[in-house]
Amino acid sequence: MRAVLILLGLALLAGGIWVLAGHGSYQTTDTLVQIGSAKVTATHDKAFPQWAGIAGVAVGALLALAGFLKKG
């Protein structure tokens, strides 16, 4: 259990730092025009919100710290 907490905490910590550094993004596709079976779409890259990175760092640090401090 201790190792799981440490690994999960470090993974969340790394992911949070990655998002805060501006590297986290996802793609969304919007349909602009559709006439019959023909359609025009546009794909946009959107960044993850900064609060998600901060939350990842905070929760990851707490989980990793709990794993390191847990006895047994």
Short mmCIF file of N, CA and C in Angstrom, two decimals:
data_model
loop_
_atom_site.label_atom_id
_atom_site.label_comp_id
_atom_site.label_asym_id
_atom_site.label_seq_id
_atom_site.Cartn_x
_atom_site.Cartn_y
_atom_site.Cartn_z
N MET A 1 0.82 -1.19 0.00
CA MET A 1 0.00 0.00 0.00
C MET A 1 0.87 1.25 0.00
N ARG A 2 1.95 1.19 0.73
CA ARG A 2 2.85 2.33 0.84
C ARG A 2 3.47 2.66 -0.51
N ALA A 3 3.89 1.63 -1.23
CA ALA A 3 4.51 1.85 -2.55
C ALA A 3 3.49 2.40 -3.55
N VAL A 4 2.24 1.98 -3.43
CA VAL A 4 1.20 2.48 -4.32
C VAL A 4 0.97 3.97 -4.09
N LEU A 5 0.93 4.38 -2.82
CA LEU A 5 0.76 5.80 -2.50
C LEU A 5 1.92 6.63 -3.06
N ILE A 6 3.12 6.13 -2.89
CA ILE A 6 4.30 6.87 -3.37
C ILE A 6 4.28 6.98 -4.88
N LEU A 7 4.03 5.87 -5.57
CA LEU A 7 4.03 5.90 -7.04
C LEU A 7 2.90 6.76 -7.60
N LEU A 8 1.71 6.65 -7.03
CA LEU A 8 0.59 7.45 -7.48
C LEU A 8 0.84 8.93 -7.21
N GLY A 9 1.39 9.23 -6.04
CA GLY A 9 1.71 10.61 -5.70
C GLY A 9 2.74 11.20 -6.63
N LEU A 10 3.79 10.45 -6.93
CA LEU A 10 4.84 10.95 -7.84
C LEU A 10 4.30 11.12 -9.27
N ALA A 11 3.41 10.22 -9.70
CA ALA A 11 2.82 10.34 -11.03
C ALA A 11 1.95 11.60 -11.12
N LEU A 12 1.13 11.84 -10.11
CA LEU A 12 0.30 13.05 -10.10
C LEU A 12 1.15 14.31 -10.00
N LEU A 13 2.20 14.25 -9.23
CA LEU A 13 3.11 15.39 -9.09
C LEU A 13 3.76 15.71 -10.43
N ALA A 14 4.24 14.70 -11.11
CA ALA A 14 4.87 14.90 -12.42
C ALA A 14 3.86 15.41 -13.44
N GLY A 15 2.66 14.86 -13.44
CA GLY A 15 1.62 15.32 -14.36
C GLY A 15 1.22 16.76 -14.09
N GLY A 16 1.13 17.13 -12.83
CA GLY A 16 0.80 18.51 -12.48
C GLY A 16 1.86 19.49 -12.92
N ILE A 17 3.11 19.12 -12.75
CA ILE A 17 4.21 19.97 -13.20
C ILE A 17 4.20 20.08 -14.72
N TRP A 18 3.90 18.99 -15.41
CA TRP A 18 3.83 18.99 -16.88
C TRP A 18 2.75 19.94 -17.37
N VAL A 19 1.60 19.92 -16.71
CA VAL A 19 0.50 20.81 -17.09
C VAL A 19 0.87 22.27 -16.79
N LEU A 20 1.47 22.52 -15.63
CA LEU A 20 1.85 23.89 -15.27
C LEU A 20 2.93 24.44 -16.18
N ALA A 21 3.76 23.58 -16.74
CA ALA A 21 4.81 24.03 -17.66
C ALA A 21 4.24 24.39 -19.03
N GLY A 22 2.95 24.12 -19.25
CA GLY A 22 2.31 24.49 -20.49
C GLY A 22 2.33 23.43 -21.56
N HIS A 23 2.68 22.20 -21.21
CA HIS A 23 2.76 21.12 -22.20
C HIS A 23 1.49 20.29 -22.29
N GLY A 24 0.58 20.46 -21.38
CA GLY A 24 -0.63 19.66 -21.37
C GLY A 24 -1.71 20.25 -22.26
N SER A 25 -2.14 19.49 -23.24
CA SER A 25 -3.22 19.96 -24.11
C SER A 25 -4.01 18.77 -24.63
N TYR A 26 -5.18 19.06 -25.15
CA TYR A 26 -6.04 18.05 -25.76
C TYR A 26 -6.68 18.66 -26.99
N GLN A 27 -7.21 17.81 -27.85
CA GLN A 27 -7.81 18.28 -29.09
C GLN A 27 -9.32 18.14 -29.04
N THR A 28 -10.00 19.15 -29.59
CA THR A 28 -11.44 19.07 -29.77
C THR A 28 -11.76 19.31 -31.24
N THR A 29 -12.76 18.63 -31.73
CA THR A 29 -13.16 18.77 -33.12
C THR A 29 -14.58 19.33 -33.16
N ASP A 30 -14.74 20.42 -33.90
CA ASP A 30 -16.04 21.06 -34.05
C ASP A 30 -16.51 20.91 -35.49
N THR A 31 -17.79 20.66 -35.66
CA THR A 31 -18.38 20.63 -37.00
C THR A 31 -18.82 22.05 -37.35
N LEU A 32 -18.21 22.61 -38.39
CA LEU A 32 -18.54 23.98 -38.79
C LEU A 32 -19.77 24.03 -39.68
N VAL A 33 -19.79 23.17 -40.71
CA VAL A 33 -20.90 23.15 -41.65
C VAL A 33 -21.18 21.69 -42.02
N GLN A 34 -22.46 21.33 -42.07
CA GLN A 34 -22.84 20.00 -42.52
C GLN A 34 -24.02 20.11 -43.47
N ILE A 35 -23.78 19.62 -44.68
CA ILE A 35 -24.83 19.59 -45.70
C ILE A 35 -24.93 18.15 -46.19
N GLY A 36 -25.99 17.49 -45.80
CA GLY A 36 -26.13 16.08 -46.15
C GLY A 36 -25.05 15.26 -45.46
N SER A 37 -24.32 14.45 -46.24
CA SER A 37 -23.27 13.64 -45.66
C SER A 37 -21.92 14.36 -45.69
N ALA A 38 -21.83 15.51 -46.32
CA ALA A 38 -20.59 16.28 -46.37
C ALA A 38 -20.54 17.25 -45.20
N LYS A 39 -19.39 17.31 -44.55
CA LYS A 39 -19.27 18.25 -43.44
C LYS A 39 -17.85 18.82 -43.39
N VAL A 40 -17.75 20.00 -42.85
CA VAL A 40 -16.47 20.68 -42.66
C VAL A 40 -16.22 20.74 -41.16
N THR A 41 -15.06 20.23 -40.75
CA THR A 41 -14.72 20.21 -39.33
C THR A 41 -13.43 20.99 -39.10
N ALA A 42 -13.26 21.41 -37.87
CA ALA A 42 -12.04 22.10 -37.46
C ALA A 42 -11.56 21.47 -36.15
N THR A 43 -10.28 21.23 -36.07
CA THR A 43 -9.68 20.66 -34.86
C THR A 43 -8.86 21.74 -34.16
N HIS A 44 -9.10 21.87 -32.86
CA HIS A 44 -8.43 22.89 -32.06
C HIS A 44 -7.66 22.22 -30.93
N ASP A 45 -6.48 22.75 -30.64
CA ASP A 45 -5.73 22.32 -29.46
C ASP A 45 -6.11 23.24 -28.31
N LYS A 46 -6.49 22.64 -27.19
CA LYS A 46 -6.84 23.42 -26.01
C LYS A 46 -5.93 22.98 -24.86
N ALA A 47 -5.46 23.94 -24.10
CA ALA A 47 -4.59 23.65 -22.96
C ALA A 47 -5.42 23.24 -21.76
N PHE A 48 -4.87 22.36 -20.93
CA PHE A 48 -5.52 22.04 -19.67
C PHE A 48 -5.52 23.29 -18.80
N PRO A 49 -6.55 23.48 -17.99
CA PRO A 49 -6.58 24.68 -17.13
C PRO A 49 -5.48 24.62 -16.08
N GLN A 50 -5.00 25.78 -15.68
CA GLN A 50 -3.91 25.86 -14.72
C GLN A 50 -4.31 25.26 -13.37
N TRP A 51 -5.58 25.39 -13.01
CA TRP A 51 -6.01 24.84 -11.72
C TRP A 51 -5.84 23.32 -11.68
N ALA A 52 -5.95 22.67 -12.83
CA ALA A 52 -5.77 21.21 -12.87
C ALA A 52 -4.32 20.85 -12.55
N GLY A 53 -3.38 21.64 -13.05
CA GLY A 53 -1.96 21.41 -12.74
C GLY A 53 -1.66 21.65 -11.27
N ILE A 54 -2.23 22.72 -10.72
CA ILE A 54 -2.02 23.03 -9.30
C ILE A 54 -2.61 21.93 -8.44
N ALA A 55 -3.79 21.46 -8.79
CA ALA A 55 -4.43 20.38 -8.02
C ALA A 55 -3.61 19.10 -8.11
N GLY A 56 -3.07 18.80 -9.30
CA GLY A 56 -2.24 17.60 -9.46
C GLY A 56 -0.99 17.66 -8.61
N VAL A 57 -0.35 18.83 -8.57
CA VAL A 57 0.85 18.99 -7.75
C VAL A 57 0.50 18.85 -6.27
N ALA A 58 -0.57 19.49 -5.83
CA ALA A 58 -0.94 19.45 -4.41
C ALA A 58 -1.33 18.04 -3.96
N VAL A 59 -2.20 17.40 -4.72
CA VAL A 59 -2.66 16.05 -4.35
C VAL A 59 -1.51 15.05 -4.46
N GLY A 60 -0.71 15.18 -5.51
CA GLY A 60 0.44 14.29 -5.67
C GLY A 60 1.44 14.41 -4.54
N ALA A 61 1.72 15.64 -4.13
CA ALA A 61 2.65 15.85 -3.03
C ALA A 61 2.11 15.26 -1.74
N LEU A 62 0.80 15.45 -1.48
CA LEU A 62 0.21 14.89 -0.27
C LEU A 62 0.24 13.36 -0.27
N LEU A 63 -0.07 12.75 -1.41
CA LEU A 63 -0.05 11.28 -1.48
C LEU A 63 1.37 10.73 -1.32
N ALA A 64 2.32 11.37 -1.99
CA ALA A 64 3.71 10.90 -1.88
C ALA A 64 4.21 11.07 -0.46
N LEU A 65 3.90 12.20 0.16
CA LEU A 65 4.33 12.42 1.54
C LEU A 65 3.68 11.42 2.49
N ALA A 66 2.41 11.14 2.28
CA ALA A 66 1.72 10.14 3.11
C ALA A 66 2.36 8.76 2.93
N GLY A 67 2.75 8.43 1.71
CA GLY A 67 3.40 7.15 1.47
C GLY A 67 4.76 7.06 2.13
N PHE A 68 5.51 8.15 2.09
CA PHE A 68 6.83 8.15 2.71
C PHE A 68 6.75 8.11 4.23
N LEU A 69 5.74 8.76 4.80
CA LEU A 69 5.63 8.84 6.26
C LEU A 69 4.88 7.68 6.89
N LYS A 70 4.20 6.88 6.07
CA LYS A 70 3.42 5.76 6.59
C LYS A 70 4.36 4.67 7.13
N LYS A 71 4.02 4.16 8.28
CA LYS A 71 4.86 3.12 8.88
C LYS A 71 4.36 1.76 8.46
N GLY A 72 5.30 0.86 8.28
CA GLY A 72 4.93 -0.52 8.01
C GLY A 72 5.16 -0.90 6.66
#
